[in-house]
Amino acid sequence: MKEFFRRTRKSFDSDQSAETVQIPDDLWVKCPSCRELIYRKELNDNLKVCPKCSHHMRMSAREWVGLLDVGSFSETDANLLPTDPLGFVTPDDTYANKLKKSQHRTGMTDAMLTGVGSINRMWIGIGVGDFSFMGASMGSVYGERLARAAEQAAKLNIPLLTINTSGGARQQEGVIALMQMAKVTMALSRLAEAGQPHIAVMIDPCYGGVTASYPSVADVIIAEPGANIGFAGKRLIEQIIRQKLPAGFQTAEFMLKNGMVDMVVSRSDLRDVLDRLLRHYNARSKPPVVQAQAEPELAGYAQGRA
Amino acid sequence: MEQLDTPHVASELTPWDRVQRARHPQRPHTLDYVFALCEDFVELHGDRRFGDDAAIVGGMASFNGRTVMVLGHQKGSDTRENMRRNFGMPLPEGYRKAQRLMRHAEKFGIPVLCFVDTPGANPNKESEERGQGNAIAEGIQVMTTLRTPIIATVIGEGGSGGALAISVGDRILMQENSIYSVASPEAAASILWRDSARAPDASRALKLTAQDLLELEIIDEIITEPAGGAHLDAQAAINAAGERIAVHLEQVCALDLDTLLHERYAKYRSIGRFEEQQNVLLRV
Ligand SMILES: [Zn+2]
């Protein structure tokens, strides 16, 4: 029976539409954990998990889309763009400029990618954070896309999968960013009312306001092996308690031991686990009709006021 | 801190001045408000899971002729009490106590009054082991759908997620010299300015004053403080807050619960500033 769930293909298929913005990389990659040099193609074929030490390396949001059935993903709310509501300026840079640079470098408009797709033909809403975009910090666009994804999943009566990595709330948007924690949680209450689950995957690293909001109250919480997950950063805690933290502190395994996550699942097994969970929730296997634009009712809540 | 004791014209105050006032040790704290504004306060303790956190206090009381559940971060006014209360920085069990009391309030149809005054959630080893992230997240989650009115008043420091965990509500009020921030000015300065001494600059950039947050439509009202700040005339500050809380409490108690919950949803759902471009999705 186990074989039935196993995928024949080993690699994820990354989102085709993003190919044009991929930056050409070197042929060899050094594993940050075991320092081994790995042939990039071999690493990609292994879902960016080090074949020598099983270290799970970071993947972009577009690469994570490969978790879904080939060609099933359609992006939503790509038309929401970040602004600089506070006119935030530091001596090095302005927020407006930082946004522009991050957009150019990553090909993302902000740190959250949302859409609808399927896993073994079971439809789900999906939201994926991208750490390379300003540390996947949660600002207005991150919050709004995710809130809409939750409302849309509720409306379509499908589960929501979030893949979470973040440094926390985006300081350059001040309290507006902090309030996205409440906004996303609000929107997820609609999903709960619809009787659909929120499954959260926490990947490395996941901290601050993201750990302290929606993923930590998901119906099922999955963590990747070795991922650093916590509320306060390790350096801050060490400064305050004036001692070194033990090895393995704030890892996925630490979270499992302390009862904070349901399971630690390696990347190569993730699709199988999600498949089994989705079957349990009896997700629909009929493709929903995806609306290209937010419905008027939703738009009424979110005018942007940019 | 001395220059703060001489009354300023309000408009002369910099955001950093507000930060100092918000943190002033002689500023009234949650229990000062409870004892001055309420009668028959019965403090309730413990999260029923691990312990009782003195950094969050709560219980039933009579306010303005109504039974209410009061909840708040509790700072100390001297070093000894601050040690006992962790400087108002809650552990996970503090947030879980707050959630228990909110559920209690919902069960018995009692409105909730929250007083926010924390530098942030306690960032120590035990907090992480006991799930500080989960404790804050659950606090937010409970408040999003709690079927009883909630009024949150920031009376000092609104420190990030540690403040938000007990301040999602139907009304958010801020005292004139209180602050509410995504990160402490020192932490933001050390990350974005690479120098925690630049906290005054960070406090300006973060838009953390009550005046900023009213302008950004995050809060509902600013409560006027006595000249020079709440620490100079605690009784006047408490009375002014009590009057405004009473007005808002009557407003939200007059709504039926479905309308209340609908308005709470819309209030938070509309927070965010972004540009919504048209026709981007026309790609086939
Ligand atoms: Zn390795």
Short mmCIF file of C-alpha atoms in Angstrom, two decimals, chain A residues 130-234:
data_model
loop_
_atom_site.label_atom_id
_atom_site.label_comp_id
_atom_site.label_asym_id
_atom_site.label_seq_id
_atom_site.Cartn_x
_atom_site.Cartn_y
_atom_site.Cartn_z
CA ASP A 130 10.23 33.17 -0.25
CA PHE A 131 13.10 33.82 2.13
CA SER A 132 15.23 35.47 -0.54
CA PHE A 133 12.73 38.34 -0.71
CA MET A 134 13.60 40.47 2.33
CA GLY A 135 13.79 37.43 4.57
CA ALA A 136 10.18 36.55 3.69
CA SER A 137 9.11 39.23 6.12
CA MET A 138 5.35 39.63 6.44
CA GLY A 139 4.06 42.96 5.18
CA SER A 140 0.79 44.10 3.62
CA VAL A 141 1.09 42.12 0.38
CA TYR A 142 2.16 38.94 2.17
CA GLY A 143 -0.80 39.31 4.53
CA GLU A 144 -3.32 40.28 1.88
CA ARG A 145 -2.39 37.48 -0.51
CA LEU A 146 -2.56 34.92 2.25
CA ALA A 147 -5.83 36.30 3.64
CA ARG A 148 -7.37 36.15 0.16
CA ALA A 149 -6.00 32.63 -0.32
CA ALA A 150 -7.70 31.55 2.92
CA GLU A 151 -10.99 33.21 1.97
CA GLN A 152 -10.84 31.75 -1.50
CA ALA A 153 -10.12 28.25 -0.16
CA ALA A 154 -13.12 28.64 2.15
CA LYS A 155 -15.27 29.69 -0.75
CA LEU A 156 -14.03 26.87 -2.99
CA ASN A 157 -14.35 24.44 -0.09
CA ILE A 158 -10.79 23.17 -0.40
CA PRO A 159 -7.96 22.84 2.15
CA LEU A 160 -5.17 25.42 2.45
CA LEU A 161 -1.49 24.53 2.51
CA THR A 162 1.01 27.12 3.69
CA ILE A 163 4.78 26.75 3.44
CA ASN A 164 6.33 29.08 5.92
CA THR A 165 9.75 30.60 6.27
CA SER A 166 10.20 34.10 7.62
CA GLY A 167 12.22 36.46 9.74
CA GLY A 168 8.93 37.88 11.10
CA ALA A 169 6.84 40.97 10.52
CA ARG A 170 8.33 43.49 8.06
CA GLN A 171 9.66 46.32 10.20
CA GLN A 172 9.57 48.79 7.30
CA GLU A 173 5.76 48.64 7.38
CA GLY A 174 5.56 49.15 11.15
CA VAL A 175 2.36 48.21 12.96
CA ILE A 176 0.61 47.69 9.61
CA ALA A 177 2.89 44.65 9.22
CA LEU A 178 2.27 43.49 12.80
CA MET A 179 -1.48 43.62 12.17
CA GLN A 180 -1.14 41.22 9.24
CA MET A 181 -0.75 38.51 11.90
CA ALA A 182 -4.28 39.26 13.06
CA LYS A 183 -5.60 39.76 9.53
CA VAL A 184 -4.43 36.38 8.24
CA THR A 185 -5.75 34.70 11.38
CA MET A 186 -9.10 36.43 10.83
CA ALA A 187 -9.28 35.17 7.25
CA LEU A 188 -8.40 31.65 8.38
CA SER A 189 -11.45 31.66 10.63
CA ARG A 190 -13.49 31.59 7.40
CA LEU A 191 -11.66 28.43 6.35
CA ALA A 192 -12.43 26.86 9.71
CA GLU A 193 -16.11 27.79 9.29
CA ALA A 194 -16.07 26.07 5.90
CA GLY A 195 -14.80 22.93 7.61
CA GLN A 196 -11.57 22.87 5.62
CA PRO A 197 -8.15 22.31 7.17
CA HIS A 198 -5.10 24.54 7.17
CA ILE A 199 -1.93 22.48 6.88
CA ALA A 200 1.26 24.39 7.65
CA VAL A 201 4.76 23.33 6.70
CA MET A 202 7.48 25.18 8.59
CA ILE A 203 10.82 25.34 6.80
CA ASP A 204 14.15 26.90 7.63
CA PRO A 205 14.17 29.51 9.07
CA CYS A 206 10.85 30.48 10.62
CA TYR A 207 10.81 33.14 13.31
CA GLY A 208 9.06 36.10 14.92
CA GLY A 209 5.62 37.20 13.89
CA VAL A 210 5.09 34.33 11.47
CA THR A 211 5.91 31.66 14.06
CA ALA A 212 3.74 33.66 16.47
CA SER A 213 0.69 33.62 14.23
CA TYR A 214 -1.13 31.46 11.67
CA PRO A 215 1.24 28.47 11.13
CA SER A 216 1.47 27.77 14.87
CA VAL A 217 -2.30 27.32 15.08
CA ALA A 218 -2.69 25.31 11.87
CA ASP A 219 -4.73 22.09 12.02
CA VAL A 220 -1.63 20.10 11.13
CA ILE A 221 1.90 21.42 11.52
CA ILE A 222 4.75 19.76 9.64
CA ALA A 223 8.40 20.79 10.01
CA GLU A 224 11.35 20.02 7.77
CA PRO A 225 14.27 18.15 9.36
CA GLY A 226 16.80 20.48 10.96
CA ALA A 227 14.75 23.62 10.26
CA ASN A 228 15.28 26.43 12.75
CA ILE A 229 11.92 27.41 14.16
CA GLY A 230 11.28 29.77 17.03
CA PHE A 231 9.81 33.02 18.28
CA ALA A 232 12.85 34.97 19.49
CA GLY A 233 16.16 34.67 17.66
CA LYS A 234 18.90 32.58 19.25
#
